[in-house]
Amino acid sequence: MYRTHTCGELNAANINEEVTLCGWIQKIRKLGGMTFIDLRDRYGITQLAFNSEINPDICKQIEPFGREWVIRATGKVTERYSKNKNIPTGDIEILVTNIEVLNPSQVPPFTIEDESDGGDELRLKYRYLDLRRNPLKNNLLFRHKLSIEIRNYMNELGFMEIETPMLINSTPEGARDFVVPSRVNPGEFYALPQSPQTFKQLLMMAGYDRYFQIVKCFRDEDLRADRQPEFTQVDCEMSFVEQEDVLQTFEGLIRHIFKKIKNIDLPKVERITWADAMRYYGSDKPDARFGMKFVELNDVLKHRDFKVFNEAELVVGIVAKGCANYSRKQLDGLTDFVRRPQIGASGLVHITCNQDGTFKSSVDKFYNADDLKAVAEKCGAEAGDLILIMAGQKLKTQKQLCELRLEMGNRLGLRKAGEYKVLWVIDFPLLEWDEETQRYYAMHHPFTAPKPEHEAMLESNPGEVNANAYDLVINGNEIGGGSIRIHDRKLQQRMFKVLGLSEEETERKFSCLLNAFQYGCPPHGGLAFGFDRLCAILSDCDSIRDFIAFPKNNAARDTMCNAPSIISQEQLDELRIELKK
Amino acid sequence: MYRTHTCGELNAANINEEVTLCGWIQKIRKLGGMTFIDLRDRYGITQLAFNSEINPDICKQIEPFGREWVIRATGKVTERYSKNKNIPTGDIEILVTNIEVLNPSQVPPFTIEDESDGGDELRLKYRYLDLRRNPLKNNLLFRHKLSIEIRNYMNELGFMEIETPMLINSTPEGARDFVVPSRVNPGEFYALPQSPQTFKQLLMMAGYDRYFQIVKCFRDEDLRADRQPEFTQVDCEMSFVEQEDVLQTFEGLIRHIFKKIKNIDLPKVERITWADAMRYYGSDKPDARFGMKFVELNDVLKHRDFKVFNEAELVVGIVAKGCANYSRKQLDGLTDFVRRPQIGASGLVHITCNQDGTFKSSVDKFYNADDLKAVAEKCGAEAGDLILIMAGQKLKTQKQLCELRLEMGNRLGLRKAGEYKVLWVIDFPLLEWDEETQRYYAMHHPFTAPKPEHEAMLESNPGEVNANAYDLVINGNEIGGGSIRIHDRKLQQRMFKVLGLSEEETERKFSCLLNAFQYGCPPHGGLAFGFDRLCAILSDCDSIRDFIAFPKNNAARDTMCNAPSIISQEQLDELRIELKK
C-alpha cells in the first residue's frame, strides 16, 4: 500500500503518529523558512509542512514541485500553529521527513478549484482534470449514492434488476435510432435502445412481475443544450397492477430518496390532471413551488370592442403579487420578454391594481374601471398587484403565459433552490395531432393503454381519448413518466392503425411483441425516470452534463477521446459498408 | 391491485381467508366432480379447486381454459385433502368462487416445465416463454442477488460506481469493435466499448481512487459456442496500490460472495505463478479441484532408443489413481480422445502399475521394468495406478495433456459440482509472440505494467518480461483478470512501440491517455470480472447464455426480435452510408 491514510481523515487524535499520504499538490506556499503544501485526494486536503532549518535537503527536493504533481509524503502528524476551521483536517499538519514524486505534472490548462477559470469546451477536452474539482466530484458521489439507494429500495420491494440487450432491432418511432452494422450478417444492422420498452414488456409476459434496471439508453437527436445522445434511465415495470399501484409504489421510492438523500420528509405527492396542468399552468410539467395560477378571462374581457381579445380563443391572465409598482421600463421589458422569438407572443396586456383601489391598464381605451375591477376580482388580485394578460390560440397562449409565469416566479424569488414540489400529472391524452405530418402521434408511446372507458372511441374520436399515463414532475421538470400498457393484441393492432402504421410496418417492427401477446400476457404497467435529470434536480442544478462523468458536447462529440472519428478502410470493408460521397 | 397474495405465500395459517390470486395456468386436472388448476406466478404455485356440485357455473366457465392462460381467481383458502409436501403452499388450496380470464393463451410451442421439450433455437425464439421456466427464473434471480451483493460490498469499501460512456472512439486491438455511424458527424463512427479500460484509467487520473462499475461491453468476434457479442463486466480500478492490495481487496469480494450467496467459507485463495500453472496443469486457468499434476519425465524417458520421446521438447505424464484396470478398449478410447482434431496429439503412452508390483506399458519394447519403475517413482504412482504420458513441443504438449487431465478428472468424478477451488494466477508474461503475424501481442492488454525489475529488458528481451498481471480462476474458468497499469508516459510509449504500433497509430488511438499521463497520473491498477461467467460458475452451470435474459444465438442474432435486420434507405441516407454490393 502506498499510503497509510487518506488526505481527509487525520485530525488532532492522530497527533504524533507517523503517516504516509499520497495525493495531488493543490497549492504551495512559502512563509519565511517554512513551505506548506496542500495535498489533495478524493477525501480532502491535508497540509504538509517543510522546515528549511530542520530539513534543508527535503526543502531543496521540493523546489521544482508544482500544482497537480502526484507525490507521496511521510512524516509526523503535528498540531498546527494556525488552525483552519473550515476543513476536517484543519487542526493538524504533517512534518514531512520523506517525500517522493510519483508523477510530475505539466501546468494544467485551467485551475483545479471550485470555481475554475476554464471555459466549457476546454474543460470537456480535459475532463479528467475537470473531474478533480470538488463540485464535479460531489456530483458523481451523489449520483453513486442515489443509485445505491434506488437499487436497494427496489430490491427490498422484490423488484429484480434484469439487464436487457443493447444490440436490438431498429424501430424508429419518435426519435432516431443509433444503428450498428453487423459484420456477421452483412447488410443488416442492430439498433441501440431508445429505452428497454419492448424487453420490459416481454419480461412481464415472462412472469417477472417486478422488474427494474438502471440502464443506458440512446437517442440520435439533433442536440439541444441539455440533451445527451446517451443517457441513463431508471426503468421499471410491474404486472397485475392498475395505475394507482404504480403511482403508490414510485411515490414511495421518491419519498424514500428525499428522506435518505436530502433528509426531507416529502408530503403526499399531489396529483393534477393534464387538463388542469394546462389550464392552470400552461404546461404538462408545472413548477408548483409557487401559485400564480392562470385565470381564464374570456367572459370578463370579450364583451368590449377590443379585437385582439375578441378574436382570441383564449384570454388568460396571472397575478404578480406586489408588482403594481413596476416601472414603464420594467413593463416594457416583460413585453419584450414574451415577444422574443423563443416565445413568440405578439404582445402583453397589463392591469396595475393601484394601492388606492383604482386600476390602470395598457388597454384603458377599451375597458372602463368596472371592467378592470371585474378582471381583478376574477383573478383574486389585490391592491398592489399586477395582472398580466395574454390572448390568442389556446395551446399557444398557454405555453407563452407559462414562460412568463416562470419568468415572474424567478423575478419574485418564488422558485427557491432547496424547495421541492413533486407532482403526478395524470390523465394525459393518448394521442396528439401533428399539423405538419397530418397524423396522430402517441403522446407517451404506442404501447400506452387508453382509459378503458375511452377505448370505444379510439377510431371515431382519437383526439379525445385519454390514457392511463402519468408523469412525475419536480419543480417544473419532468423526471419520469409511464403508463399502463396495452396487453391485448387486438387493441395494440388498433393502436398501430390509428398511428398510421401499415400492416407491413407493424409486422416488421413489432411482430415479436404482437406474437408474445398471444401466449398469456398479464396486465402490466410501469414507468421510467431520467436518472441524469433526477440527479441534477435533486442537487438544484440545471445541467445534466455536470452529473455525467464523460459527457458529449453539443455536437454529440467527445472532444477528449476524439469520438466519433474515422475508422479504417479495413473496418468498413469487413462491415460491407461504404461512405456516401 | 389485481391480487391480494402471490401464488407462493399462502399456507395453513391463511385457512379461511378470502384471497385473490393472479397467474398462469400450469396444469389442469379433473378428478371426478373436482377440477384442479395449478396456478403459477414468479413466487410459486397454488392449487385452485373447483367443485362441479357446489359451483357448476364456474366449472362450466373454466372448461375452455388451457395451459398458460392468465387468470385471476378469488376464493377461500382451504386445507387440502391430499397435501403436497414438496411446495410451500402444499397444505392448502383455494375453493374458487369467482374467476376471470385476464388473457387467454395459444398452446405454447414447448412445455413450460423444469425440463422442457423445446430445442435451443425454438426456446430462443420464444425466450419470453422459456424465461417462465423455473431454472431460468432462478438464474436471473441469482444474477440479480449477486449484483446487489457486489454493489453493496464495493460501496462499503468506498468504491464509487461511475458510468463510463458507451459511444467511444474505435481502438481495435485484439477483438474487433462494433461501430456506430454518426449522423451529426458524417463519415465518422463511434465504437462500442470492449471494456471501459481507458475511461477507468482516466478516472484514476481524475482522482477517483476507488472505482467500479457493472457494465455492458461489446466484442465483434466470430462467435464460439459460449460467447456473446454483448456481455457484462464487473469493472474495478484503484489508485495508490500495488498488486498485493488489489489481490487482497478482490479476494475479499470473492470470499464475501461465497459466504453470502452460497454460505461457503472459502479458505485463503491460493496463488500460483503462470509458469507453475503451465508446468503442473498445462493451463493458465487450472482446475485445481483435483491434483493429477503434471510430472516432467524428460530425464527418465529420454535415455533409450524411443525416437518419439528423444525428439520431444517435453515428455510429461499424469497419474490416474486406481485406473490400472482400464481395458484395452478404454485405453484406446483415451488415445482416440487426444487424437481428436480439437486436441491434435499424435499419440498417448500409458504405463499400468499392476497390483503385483509389475508394470505394463505401450512402449515395452523400448523400456525395461526398471525404466518403468523409475517413471512410476518419479510420478509417485502406486500399484493400481495408470500413468498417461504425452510428448512433443512443450506448449502444445502441455495443452494437450491438460485436456486429457480434465477428461480423466471427469471420468474419475474429481470435478465435483458444489466444490470450488479458487486461485490467483500471477506473474503472467507481459507479451506473447504470434507466429502468424510475427509480432508480440500484449497478453492482457497494452496498458499492463511490466514488473519493475524487468522493465529494462522490454526492448532487448521482450519475451522474458513478466507483468504485474493476475487472473482469478475458479474450477478451471478464468473469472477475472487485471493488472497494475503503466502510469508513466514514456513507458507506455515504449510498450506501444514493442507492440509494433506506429507513432501515427499511437497518436490516433491513444493520444487522450498519453496526454493525460502528463498531468499527474497516480500509480494504479485493477481488474475486471466476467459477470455472466461468474453467475454461471457459481451456479455450477456451463452456459453463460442461461444467465442472460435475452441472449443472442451463435450467429449473433436475436431470433426473437429479429435483430440485426435491414434498415430503411432513409436511415442509410441520413447516416450517409451505403451497403457494399
Tab-separated table of C-alpha atoms in Angstrom, chain A residues 354-540:
chain	number	residue	atom	x	y	z
A	354	ASN	CA	-53.117	50.670	-7.508
A	355	GLN	CA	-52.940	50.996	-3.733
A	356	ASP	CA	-55.844	53.479	-3.788
A	357	GLY	CA	-58.199	50.959	-5.350
A	358	THR	CA	-58.001	52.385	-8.852
A	359	PHE	CA	-56.722	50.467	-11.868
A	360	LYS	CA	-54.518	51.349	-14.749
A	361	SER	CA	-54.057	49.244	-17.824
A	362	SER	CA	-52.455	49.185	-21.231
A	363	VAL	CA	-55.956	48.774	-22.693
A	364	ASP	CA	-57.628	51.678	-20.901
A	365	LYS	CA	-59.231	52.919	-24.053
A	366	PHE	CA	-61.205	49.691	-24.462
A	367	TYR	CA	-62.109	48.921	-20.855
A	368	ASN	CA	-63.583	51.080	-18.112
A	369	ALA	CA	-62.845	50.956	-14.400
A	370	ASP	CA	-65.650	48.480	-13.729
A	371	ASP	CA	-64.334	46.156	-16.404
A	372	LEU	CA	-60.877	46.222	-14.860
A	373	LYS	CA	-62.294	45.717	-11.415
A	374	ALA	CA	-64.195	42.685	-12.637
A	375	VAL	CA	-60.964	41.251	-14.024
A	376	ALA	CA	-59.143	41.925	-10.753
A	377	GLU	CA	-61.914	40.232	-8.816
A	378	LYS	CA	-61.928	37.243	-11.088
A	379	CYS	CA	-58.172	36.958	-10.684
A	380	GLY	CA	-58.220	37.485	-6.937
A	381	ALA	CA	-55.836	40.407	-7.427
A	382	GLU	CA	-55.469	42.908	-4.605
A	383	ALA	CA	-54.250	46.459	-4.318
A	384	GLY	CA	-50.558	46.497	-5.147
A	385	ASP	CA	-50.733	43.573	-7.578
A	386	LEU	CA	-50.034	43.457	-11.279
A	387	ILE	CA	-52.215	41.446	-13.655
A	388	LEU	CA	-50.532	40.168	-16.829
A	389	ILE	CA	-52.792	39.024	-19.653
A	390	MET	CA	-52.168	37.218	-22.910
A	391	ALA	CA	-54.537	36.099	-25.630
A	392	GLY	CA	-54.651	34.036	-28.787
A	393	GLN	CA	-54.893	30.441	-29.893
A	394	LYS	CA	-55.438	28.372	-26.768
A	395	LEU	CA	-52.470	25.982	-26.583
A	396	LYS	CA	-50.027	28.545	-27.912
A	397	THR	CA	-51.172	31.208	-25.457
A	398	GLN	CA	-50.992	28.773	-22.554
A	399	LYS	CA	-47.394	27.915	-23.425
A	400	GLN	CA	-46.474	31.594	-23.785
A	401	LEU	CA	-48.051	32.591	-20.493
A	402	CYS	CA	-46.312	29.596	-18.892
A	403	GLU	CA	-42.961	31.107	-19.849
A	404	LEU	CA	-43.997	34.471	-18.449
A	405	ARG	CA	-45.210	32.869	-15.245
A	406	LEU	CA	-41.865	31.107	-14.755
A	407	GLU	CA	-40.040	34.349	-15.500
A	408	MET	CA	-42.144	36.213	-12.926
A	409	GLY	CA	-41.506	33.376	-10.481
A	410	ASN	CA	-37.783	33.910	-10.995
A	411	ARG	CA	-38.051	37.685	-10.603
A	412	LEU	CA	-40.066	37.372	-7.421
A	413	GLY	CA	-37.738	34.711	-5.978
A	414	LEU	CA	-40.556	32.156	-5.832
A	415	ARG	CA	-38.562	29.347	-7.427
A	416	LYS	CA	-36.432	28.622	-4.404
A	417	ALA	CA	-33.479	26.272	-4.545
A	418	GLY	CA	-33.785	23.667	-1.820
A	419	GLU	CA	-37.580	23.700	-2.004
A	420	TYR	CA	-39.212	20.814	-3.844
A	421	LYS	CA	-42.699	20.431	-5.191
A	422	VAL	CA	-43.376	16.987	-6.542
A	423	LEU	CA	-46.456	16.298	-8.651
A	424	TRP	CA	-48.050	13.457	-10.519
A	425	VAL	CA	-49.548	14.712	-13.745
A	426	ILE	CA	-52.195	12.179	-14.769
A	427	ASP	CA	-54.888	11.586	-17.386
A	428	PHE	CA	-52.737	12.500	-20.371
A	429	PRO	CA	-54.322	12.445	-23.797
A	430	LEU	CA	-53.409	9.214	-25.583
A	431	LEU	CA	-52.560	10.943	-28.847
A	432	GLU	CA	-51.514	14.305	-30.144
A	433	TRP	CA	-52.181	15.611	-33.617
A	434	ASP	CA	-49.265	16.788	-35.670
A	435	GLU	CA	-50.208	19.519	-38.146
A	436	GLU	CA	-47.093	19.073	-40.235
A	437	THR	CA	-47.429	15.368	-40.978
A	438	GLN	CA	-51.241	15.413	-40.592
A	439	ARG	CA	-51.344	12.400	-38.337
A	440	TYR	CA	-51.646	11.407	-34.717
A	441	TYR	CA	-48.607	10.566	-32.646
A	442	ALA	CA	-48.610	8.705	-29.343
A	443	MET	CA	-48.126	11.245	-26.570
A	444	HIS	CA	-46.145	8.746	-24.482
A	445	HIS	CA	-45.548	5.798	-26.817
A	446	PRO	CA	-47.604	3.370	-28.883
A	447	PHE	CA	-47.838	0.822	-26.066
A	448	THR	CA	-49.760	3.081	-23.694
A	449	ALA	CA	-53.264	1.881	-22.886
A	450	PRO	CA	-56.254	4.153	-23.450
A	451	LYS	CA	-58.529	4.563	-20.466
A	452	PRO	CA	-60.900	1.580	-20.691
A	453	GLU	CA	-63.932	3.879	-20.802
A	454	HIS	CA	-62.460	5.714	-23.816
A	455	GLU	CA	-61.404	2.618	-25.751
A	456	ALA	CA	-64.533	2.575	-27.879
A	457	MET	CA	-63.817	5.959	-29.440
A	458	LEU	CA	-60.213	5.158	-30.380
A	459	GLU	CA	-61.047	5.279	-34.080
A	460	SER	CA	-64.061	7.597	-34.014
A	461	ASN	CA	-62.644	10.358	-31.854
A	462	PRO	CA	-58.976	9.648	-31.200
A	463	GLY	CA	-58.133	13.162	-30.038
A	464	GLU	CA	-60.478	12.850	-27.075
A	465	VAL	CA	-59.115	9.563	-25.769
A	466	ASN	CA	-57.279	9.827	-22.501
A	467	ALA	CA	-54.596	7.396	-21.439
A	468	ASN	CA	-53.664	5.662	-18.236
A	469	ALA	CA	-50.453	7.630	-18.417
A	470	TYR	CA	-48.658	9.677	-15.801
A	471	ASP	CA	-45.594	11.874	-15.392
A	472	LEU	CA	-43.655	12.670	-12.273
A	473	VAL	CA	-42.765	16.337	-12.173
A	474	ILE	CA	-40.400	18.060	-9.755
A	475	ASN	CA	-40.142	21.837	-9.765
A	476	GLY	CA	-41.216	22.109	-13.374
A	477	ASN	CA	-39.047	19.278	-14.673
A	478	GLU	CA	-40.369	16.010	-15.994
A	479	ILE	CA	-38.409	13.450	-14.011
A	480	GLY	CA	-40.258	10.361	-15.056
A	481	GLY	CA	-43.206	9.078	-16.936
A	482	GLY	CA	-45.056	5.920	-17.644
A	483	SER	CA	-48.328	4.245	-18.266
A	484	ILE	CA	-50.443	1.192	-18.006
A	485	ARG	CA	-49.653	-0.741	-21.172
A	486	ILE	CA	-51.857	-2.369	-23.724
A	487	HIS	CA	-51.887	-6.112	-23.015
A	488	ASP	CA	-54.386	-7.135	-25.646
A	489	ARG	CA	-53.168	-7.978	-29.125
A	490	LYS	CA	-56.227	-6.616	-30.903
A	491	LEU	CA	-56.122	-3.323	-29.045
A	492	GLN	CA	-52.429	-2.970	-29.840
A	493	GLN	CA	-53.150	-3.557	-33.522
A	494	ARG	CA	-55.905	-0.927	-33.433
A	495	MET	CA	-53.484	1.485	-31.806
A	496	PHE	CA	-50.838	0.945	-34.505
A	497	LYS	CA	-53.521	1.548	-37.121
A	498	VAL	CA	-54.633	4.823	-35.534
A	499	LEU	CA	-50.956	5.853	-35.591
A	500	GLY	CA	-50.929	5.278	-39.333
A	501	LEU	CA	-48.599	2.261	-39.347
A	502	SER	CA	-49.161	-0.101	-42.225
A	503	GLU	CA	-49.609	-3.786	-41.505
A	504	GLU	CA	-46.262	-4.415	-43.161
A	505	GLU	CA	-44.540	-1.886	-40.866
A	506	THR	CA	-46.310	-3.240	-37.821
A	507	GLU	CA	-45.231	-6.731	-38.729
A	508	ARG	CA	-41.615	-5.759	-39.369
A	509	LYS	CA	-41.154	-3.656	-36.273
A	510	PHE	CA	-43.413	-5.155	-33.658
A	511	SER	CA	-44.171	-8.741	-34.618
A	512	CYS	CA	-42.269	-10.045	-31.612
A	513	LEU	CA	-44.456	-8.136	-29.177
A	514	LEU	CA	-47.664	-8.910	-31.044
A	515	ASN	CA	-46.801	-12.602	-31.111
A	516	ALA	CA	-45.997	-12.586	-27.448
A	517	PHE	CA	-49.427	-11.142	-26.630
A	518	GLN	CA	-50.866	-14.464	-27.799
A	519	TYR	CA	-49.233	-16.538	-25.099
A	520	GLY	CA	-50.731	-15.199	-21.903
A	521	CYS	CA	-49.806	-11.564	-21.389
A	522	PRO	CA	-50.655	-10.200	-17.930
A	523	PRO	CA	-51.999	-6.678	-17.381
A	524	HIS	CA	-48.963	-4.508	-16.672
A	525	GLY	CA	-47.607	-1.007	-16.441
A	526	GLY	CA	-44.590	0.906	-15.330
A	527	LEU	CA	-42.518	3.967	-15.720
A	528	ALA	CA	-39.021	5.279	-16.275
A	529	PHE	CA	-37.114	8.034	-14.530
A	530	GLY	CA	-34.437	10.091	-16.227
A	531	PHE	CA	-31.565	9.347	-13.885
A	532	ASP	CA	-29.232	12.120	-15.064
A	533	ARG	CA	-32.009	14.672	-14.679
A	534	LEU	CA	-33.068	13.288	-11.304
A	535	CYS	CA	-29.511	13.727	-10.019
A	536	ALA	CA	-29.398	17.299	-11.313
A	537	ILE	CA	-32.803	18.342	-9.934
A	538	LEU	CA	-32.131	16.870	-6.508
A	539	SER	CA	-28.918	18.908	-6.461
A	540	ASP	CA	-30.674	22.113	-7.555
